[in-house]
mmCIF file of C-alpha atoms in Angstrom:
data_model
loop_
_atom_site.group_PDB
_atom_site.id
_atom_site.type_symbol
_atom_site.label_atom_id
_atom_site.label_comp_id
_atom_site.label_asym_id
_atom_site.label_seq_id
_atom_site.Cartn_x
_atom_site.Cartn_y
_atom_site.Cartn_z
ATOM 1 C CA MET A 671 -3.405 -0.914 16.795
ATOM 2 C CA VAL A 672 -5.486 -3.435 19.090
ATOM 3 C CA LEU A 673 -7.902 -4.120 16.271
ATOM 4 C CA ALA A 674 -5.001 -4.819 14.040
ATOM 5 C CA LEU A 675 -4.036 -7.816 16.492
ATOM 6 C CA THR A 676 -7.653 -9.004 16.873
ATOM 7 C CA HIS A 677 -8.206 -12.264 14.786
ATOM 8 C CA ARG A 678 -11.936 -12.952 13.614
ATOM 9 C CA SER A 679 -11.959 -16.000 16.152
ATOM 10 C CA PHE A 680 -11.826 -13.298 19.084
ATOM 11 C CA ALA A 681 -14.568 -10.965 17.988
ATOM 12 C CA GLY A 682 -16.717 -9.812 15.202
ATOM 13 C CA ARG A 683 -14.948 -6.641 14.773
ATOM 14 C CA ASN A 684 -11.580 -8.016 13.783
ATOM 15 C CA ASN A 685 -8.414 -7.322 11.774
ATOM 16 C CA GLU A 686 -9.773 -8.458 8.331
ATOM 17 C CA ARG A 687 -10.508 -5.048 6.870
ATOM 18 C CA LEU A 688 -7.206 -3.720 8.134
ATOM 19 C CA GLU A 689 -5.442 -6.836 6.565
ATOM 20 C CA PHE A 690 -6.904 -5.941 3.077
ATOM 21 C CA LEU A 691 -5.506 -2.649 3.519
ATOM 22 C CA GLY A 692 -2.254 -3.610 4.533
ATOM 23 C CA ASP A 693 -1.887 -6.251 1.783
ATOM 24 C CA ALA A 694 -2.489 -3.403 -0.994
ATOM 25 C CA ILE A 695 0.183 -1.125 0.628
ATOM 26 C CA LEU A 696 2.737 -3.806 1.194
ATOM 27 C CA ASN A 697 2.443 -4.784 -2.438
ATOM 28 C CA PHE A 698 2.698 -1.210 -3.405
ATOM 29 C CA VAL A 699 5.808 -0.450 -1.361
ATOM 30 C CA ALA A 700 7.593 -3.507 -2.282
ATOM 31 C CA GLY A 701 6.858 -3.082 -5.937
ATOM 32 C CA GLU A 702 8.021 0.553 -5.960
ATOM 33 C CA ALA A 703 11.137 -0.339 -4.198
ATOM 34 C CA LEU A 704 11.830 -3.065 -6.627
ATOM 35 C CA PHE A 705 11.167 -0.759 -9.533
ATOM 36 C CA ASP A 706 13.636 1.639 -8.260
ATOM 37 C CA ARG A 707 16.219 -0.955 -7.228
ATOM 38 C CA PHE A 708 16.081 -3.004 -10.465
ATOM 39 C CA PRO A 709 15.827 -0.398 -13.474
ATOM 40 C CA LEU A 710 16.670 -2.863 -16.087
ATOM 41 C CA ALA A 711 14.373 -5.761 -14.848
ATOM 42 C CA ARG A 712 11.389 -6.944 -16.929
ATOM 43 C CA GLU A 713 7.977 -6.926 -15.587
ATOM 44 C CA GLY A 714 7.787 -10.914 -14.961
ATOM 45 C CA GLN A 715 11.191 -10.480 -13.041
ATOM 46 C CA LEU A 716 9.672 -7.799 -11.009
ATOM 47 C CA SER A 717 6.498 -9.501 -10.134
ATOM 48 C CA ARG A 718 8.444 -12.732 -9.198
ATOM 49 C CA LEU A 719 10.792 -10.788 -6.931
ATOM 50 C CA ARG A 720 7.863 -9.033 -5.330
ATOM 51 C CA ALA A 721 5.955 -12.423 -4.914
ATOM 52 C CA ARG A 722 8.916 -13.539 -2.838
ATOM 53 C CA LEU A 723 8.904 -10.496 -0.800
ATOM 54 C CA VAL A 724 5.323 -10.498 0.237
ATOM 55 C CA LYS A 725 4.571 -14.349 0.405
ATOM 56 C CA GLY A 726 3.054 -15.611 3.708
ATOM 57 C CA GLU A 727 6.272 -17.383 4.643
ATOM 58 C CA THR A 728 8.228 -14.248 4.593
ATOM 59 C CA LEU A 729 5.760 -12.216 6.501
ATOM 60 C CA ALA A 730 5.343 -14.890 9.217
ATOM 61 C CA VAL A 731 9.062 -15.156 9.875
ATOM 62 C CA LEU A 732 9.176 -11.318 10.161
ATOM 63 C CA ALA A 733 6.142 -11.403 12.511
ATOM 64 C CA ARG A 734 8.175 -14.074 14.569
ATOM 65 C CA GLY A 735 11.061 -12.067 14.468
ATOM 66 C CA PHE A 736 9.261 -9.596 17.034
ATOM 67 C CA ASP A 737 7.099 -11.951 18.704
ATOM 68 C CA LEU A 738 3.734 -10.693 17.143
ATOM 69 C CA GLY A 739 1.971 -14.038 18.104
ATOM 70 C CA ASP A 740 2.529 -13.040 21.730
ATOM 71 C CA TYR A 741 -0.036 -10.013 21.308
ATOM 72 C CA LEU A 742 -2.693 -11.629 19.036
ATOM 73 C CA ARG A 743 -6.227 -11.647 20.170
ATOM 74 C CA LEU A 744 -7.338 -15.114 19.444
ATOM 75 C CA GLY A 745 -10.491 -16.882 20.215
ATOM 76 C CA SER A 746 -10.181 -20.058 22.647
ATOM 77 C CA GLY A 747 -10.234 -22.510 19.971
ATOM 78 C CA GLU A 748 -7.119 -20.842 18.118
ATOM 79 C CA LEU A 749 -5.487 -20.432 21.333
ATOM 80 C CA LYS A 750 -5.812 -24.329 22.074
ATOM 81 C CA SER A 751 -4.643 -25.210 18.750
ATOM 82 C CA GLY A 752 -1.713 -22.821 18.805
ATOM 83 C CA GLY A 753 -2.829 -20.274 16.275
ATOM 84 C CA PHE A 754 -0.497 -17.646 17.565
ATOM 85 C CA ARG A 755 2.189 -19.869 15.796
ATOM 86 C CA ARG A 756 0.181 -20.217 12.624
ATOM 87 C CA GLU A 757 1.977 -18.849 9.652
ATOM 88 C CA SER A 758 -1.261 -17.506 7.654
ATOM 89 C CA ILE A 759 -2.498 -15.957 11.077
ATOM 90 C CA LEU A 760 0.944 -14.192 11.610
ATOM 91 C CA ALA A 761 1.058 -12.903 8.073
ATOM 92 C CA ASP A 762 -2.217 -11.674 7.931
ATOM 93 C CA ALA A 763 -1.773 -9.752 11.604
ATOM 94 C CA LEU A 764 1.503 -8.231 9.977
ATOM 95 C CA GLU A 765 -0.499 -6.989 6.919
ATOM 96 C CA ALA A 766 -3.029 -5.706 9.303
ATOM 97 C CA LEU A 767 -0.436 -3.888 11.159
ATOM 98 C CA ILE A 768 0.648 -2.298 8.222
ATOM 99 C CA GLY A 769 -2.714 -0.997 7.548
ATOM 100 C CA ALA A 770 -3.135 0.194 11.068
ATOM 101 C CA ILE A 771 0.455 2.334 10.848
ATOM 102 C CA TYR A 772 -1.009 3.743 7.369
ATOM 103 C CA LEU A 773 -4.221 4.991 9.011
ATOM 104 C CA ASP A 774 -2.703 6.208 12.244
ATOM 105 C CA ALA A 775 0.704 7.598 10.995
ATOM 106 C CA GLY A 776 0.214 8.132 7.083
ATOM 107 C CA MET A 777 1.863 6.573 3.909
ATOM 108 C CA ASP A 778 5.484 7.687 4.752
ATOM 109 C CA MET A 779 5.688 5.961 8.074
ATOM 110 C CA ALA A 780 3.946 2.974 6.620
ATOM 111 C CA ARG A 781 6.449 2.896 3.868
ATOM 112 C CA GLU A 782 9.423 3.450 6.271
ATOM 113 C CA ARG A 783 8.220 0.615 8.415
ATOM 114 C CA VAL A 784 7.711 -1.867 5.427
ATOM 115 C CA LEU A 785 11.179 -1.015 3.961
ATOM 116 C CA ALA A 786 12.941 -1.407 7.366
ATOM 117 C CA TRP A 787 11.165 -4.974 8.078
ATOM 118 C CA LEU A 788 12.023 -6.106 4.500
ATOM 119 C CA ALA A 789 15.477 -4.811 4.314
ATOM 120 C CA GLY A 790 17.181 -8.059 4.801
ATOM 121 C CA GLU A 791 15.023 -9.826 2.214
ATOM 122 C CA PHE A 792 15.938 -6.895 -0.190
ATOM 123 C CA GLU A 793 19.492 -7.513 0.388
ATOM 124 C CA GLY A 794 19.427 -10.836 -0.623
ATOM 125 C CA LEU A 795 17.510 -10.267 -3.948
ATOM 126 C CA THR A 796 19.174 -10.878 -7.389
ATOM 127 C CA LEU A 797 18.067 -11.107 -10.963
ATOM 128 C CA VAL A 798 20.501 -13.996 -11.569
ATOM 129 C CA ASP A 799 18.039 -16.424 -10.154
ATOM 130 C CA THR A 800 14.793 -15.047 -9.172
ATOM 131 C CA ASN A 801 13.663 -18.725 -7.609
ATOM 132 C CA LYS A 802 16.867 -19.505 -5.296
ATOM 133 C CA ASP A 803 17.669 -17.476 -2.019
ATOM 134 C CA PRO A 804 21.137 -16.420 -1.263
ATOM 135 C CA LYS A 805 21.918 -19.333 1.217
ATOM 136 C CA THR A 806 20.886 -21.847 -1.470
ATOM 137 C CA ARG A 807 22.988 -20.223 -4.178
ATOM 138 C CA LEU A 808 25.854 -20.110 -1.991
ATOM 139 C CA GLN A 809 25.486 -23.948 -0.839
ATOM 140 C CA GLU A 810 25.331 -24.819 -4.539
ATOM 141 C CA HIS A 811 28.451 -22.693 -5.584
ATOM 142 C CA LEU A 812 30.391 -24.317 -2.820
ATOM 143 C CA GLN A 813 29.125 -27.904 -3.524
ATOM 144 C CA SER A 814 30.148 -27.393 -7.171
ATOM 145 C CA ARG A 815 33.598 -26.995 -6.224
ATOM 146 C CA GLY A 816 33.958 -29.650 -3.621
ATOM 147 C CA CYS A 817 33.959 -27.427 -0.852
ATOM 148 C CA GLU A 818 32.708 -27.633 2.922
ATOM 149 C CA LEU A 819 29.044 -25.998 3.331
ATOM 150 C CA PRO A 820 29.105 -22.594 4.976
ATOM 151 C CA ARG A 821 28.717 -22.354 8.501
ATOM 152 C CA TYR A 822 26.371 -19.773 10.212
ATOM 153 C CA GLU A 823 26.519 -18.401 13.920
ATOM 154 C CA VAL A 824 24.472 -15.988 15.698
ATOM 155 C CA VAL A 825 27.049 -13.400 17.270
ATOM 156 C CA ASP A 826 24.421 -11.071 18.795
ATOM 157 C CA ILE A 827 20.937 -10.112 19.376
ATOM 158 C CA GLN A 828 20.094 -6.609 20.167
ATOM 159 C CA GLY A 829 16.834 -4.844 21.102
ATOM 160 C CA GLU A 830 13.570 -5.369 22.909
ATOM 161 C CA PRO A 831 11.627 -8.917 22.246
ATOM 162 C CA HIS A 832 9.075 -7.113 19.852
ATOM 163 C CA CYS A 833 11.796 -5.418 17.795
ATOM 164 C CA ARG A 834 14.923 -7.663 17.634
ATOM 165 C CA THR A 835 17.823 -7.443 15.558
ATOM 166 C CA PHE A 836 19.894 -10.678 14.737
ATOM 167 C CA PHE A 837 23.692 -10.449 13.863
ATOM 168 C CA VAL A 838 24.877 -13.432 11.972
ATOM 169 C CA GLU A 839 28.403 -14.251 10.798
ATOM 170 C CA CYS A 840 28.947 -16.758 7.641
ATOM 171 C CA GLU A 841 32.190 -18.701 7.672
ATOM 172 C CA VAL A 842 33.118 -19.839 4.214
ATOM 173 C CA VAL A 843 36.379 -21.777 3.449
ATOM 174 C CA LEU A 844 37.306 -20.061 0.434
ATOM 175 C CA LEU A 845 37.307 -16.693 2.410
ATOM 176 C CA ASN A 846 39.770 -15.120 4.743
ATOM 177 C CA GLU A 847 37.243 -13.365 6.510
ATOM 178 C CA LYS A 848 33.632 -14.163 7.705
ATOM 179 C CA SER A 849 30.662 -12.430 5.999
ATOM 180 C CA ARG A 850 28.260 -10.733 8.215
ATOM 181 C CA GLY A 851 24.621 -10.153 8.032
ATOM 182 C CA GLN A 852 21.857 -8.696 10.392
ATOM 183 C CA GLY A 853 18.061 -8.705 10.190
ATOM 184 C CA VAL A 854 14.817 -8.877 12.386
ATOM 185 C CA SER A 855 14.980 -12.760 12.508
ATOM 186 C CA ARG A 856 17.944 -15.159 12.255
ATOM 187 C CA ARG A 857 17.032 -16.550 8.976
ATOM 188 C CA ILE A 858 16.863 -13.098 7.424
ATOM 189 C CA ALA A 859 20.411 -12.230 9.124
ATOM 190 C CA GLU A 860 21.732 -15.556 7.537
ATOM 191 C CA GLN A 861 20.439 -14.768 4.000
ATOM 192 C CA VAL A 862 22.152 -11.310 4.146
ATOM 193 C CA ALA A 863 25.292 -12.932 5.190
ATOM 194 C CA ALA A 864 25.231 -15.633 2.450
ATOM 195 C CA ALA A 865 24.619 -12.703 -0.048
ATOM 196 C CA ALA A 866 27.571 -10.687 1.321
ATOM 197 C CA ALA A 867 29.656 -14.124 0.878
ATOM 198 C CA LEU A 868 28.391 -14.415 -2.775
ATOM 199 C CA ILE A 869 29.695 -10.872 -3.538
ATOM 200 C CA ALA A 870 33.065 -11.417 -1.556
ATOM 201 C CA LEU A 871 33.532 -14.643 -3.700
ATOM 202 C CA GLY A 872 33.192 -12.634 -6.811
ATOM 203 C CA VAL A 873 30.183 -14.820 -7.843
ATOM 204 C CA GLU A 874 27.715 -11.671 -7.785
ATOM 205 C CA ASN A 875 28.290 -8.017 -7.988
ATOM 206 C CA GLY A 876 25.329 -7.294 -5.674
ATOM 207 C CA ASN A 877 23.753 -5.190 -8.736
ATOM 208 C CA ASP A 878 22.293 -8.032 -10.744
#
């Protein structure tokens, strides 16, 4: 695991090979899950959904969710320039971690971890619009009806710093009850809550 957290700026033996392996595993697991989740989706739709799941921004958010940057081994230059916060470095380290988990514990464990980390992202996926996330779709739906924008509130944070779970409530004026979501980051929890609100509003059925 130490090697997975070692950036090339720190040492000659670094996490780039593990990153390569983890990237392949991540794409496979995400693709396999999407194939099962959306049996009627076309190849192009599946490809776009997978691209959203495995893009650097998504991976960096996940990495920040359990403070992965605090454990990275970086060279002095990267430390001074704030490399532990850089999206590309965080995303690459998460992929390397996936590769290390696969080598240490096998494919079943690597799959379990990937699916657990991406659970919130999967909840927000729909074939209705493969370009807009649930928060955007909810906002646009409410705006089109002249309603106030939704309000999100973090109501609880559980777990250790490296493995936190955020609990969020979303308040929508058209609903009597707040929708709820949880995830390894506040952003993911908000997306899940927004997706739940869209279902409660009858805008989406959760199986599109």
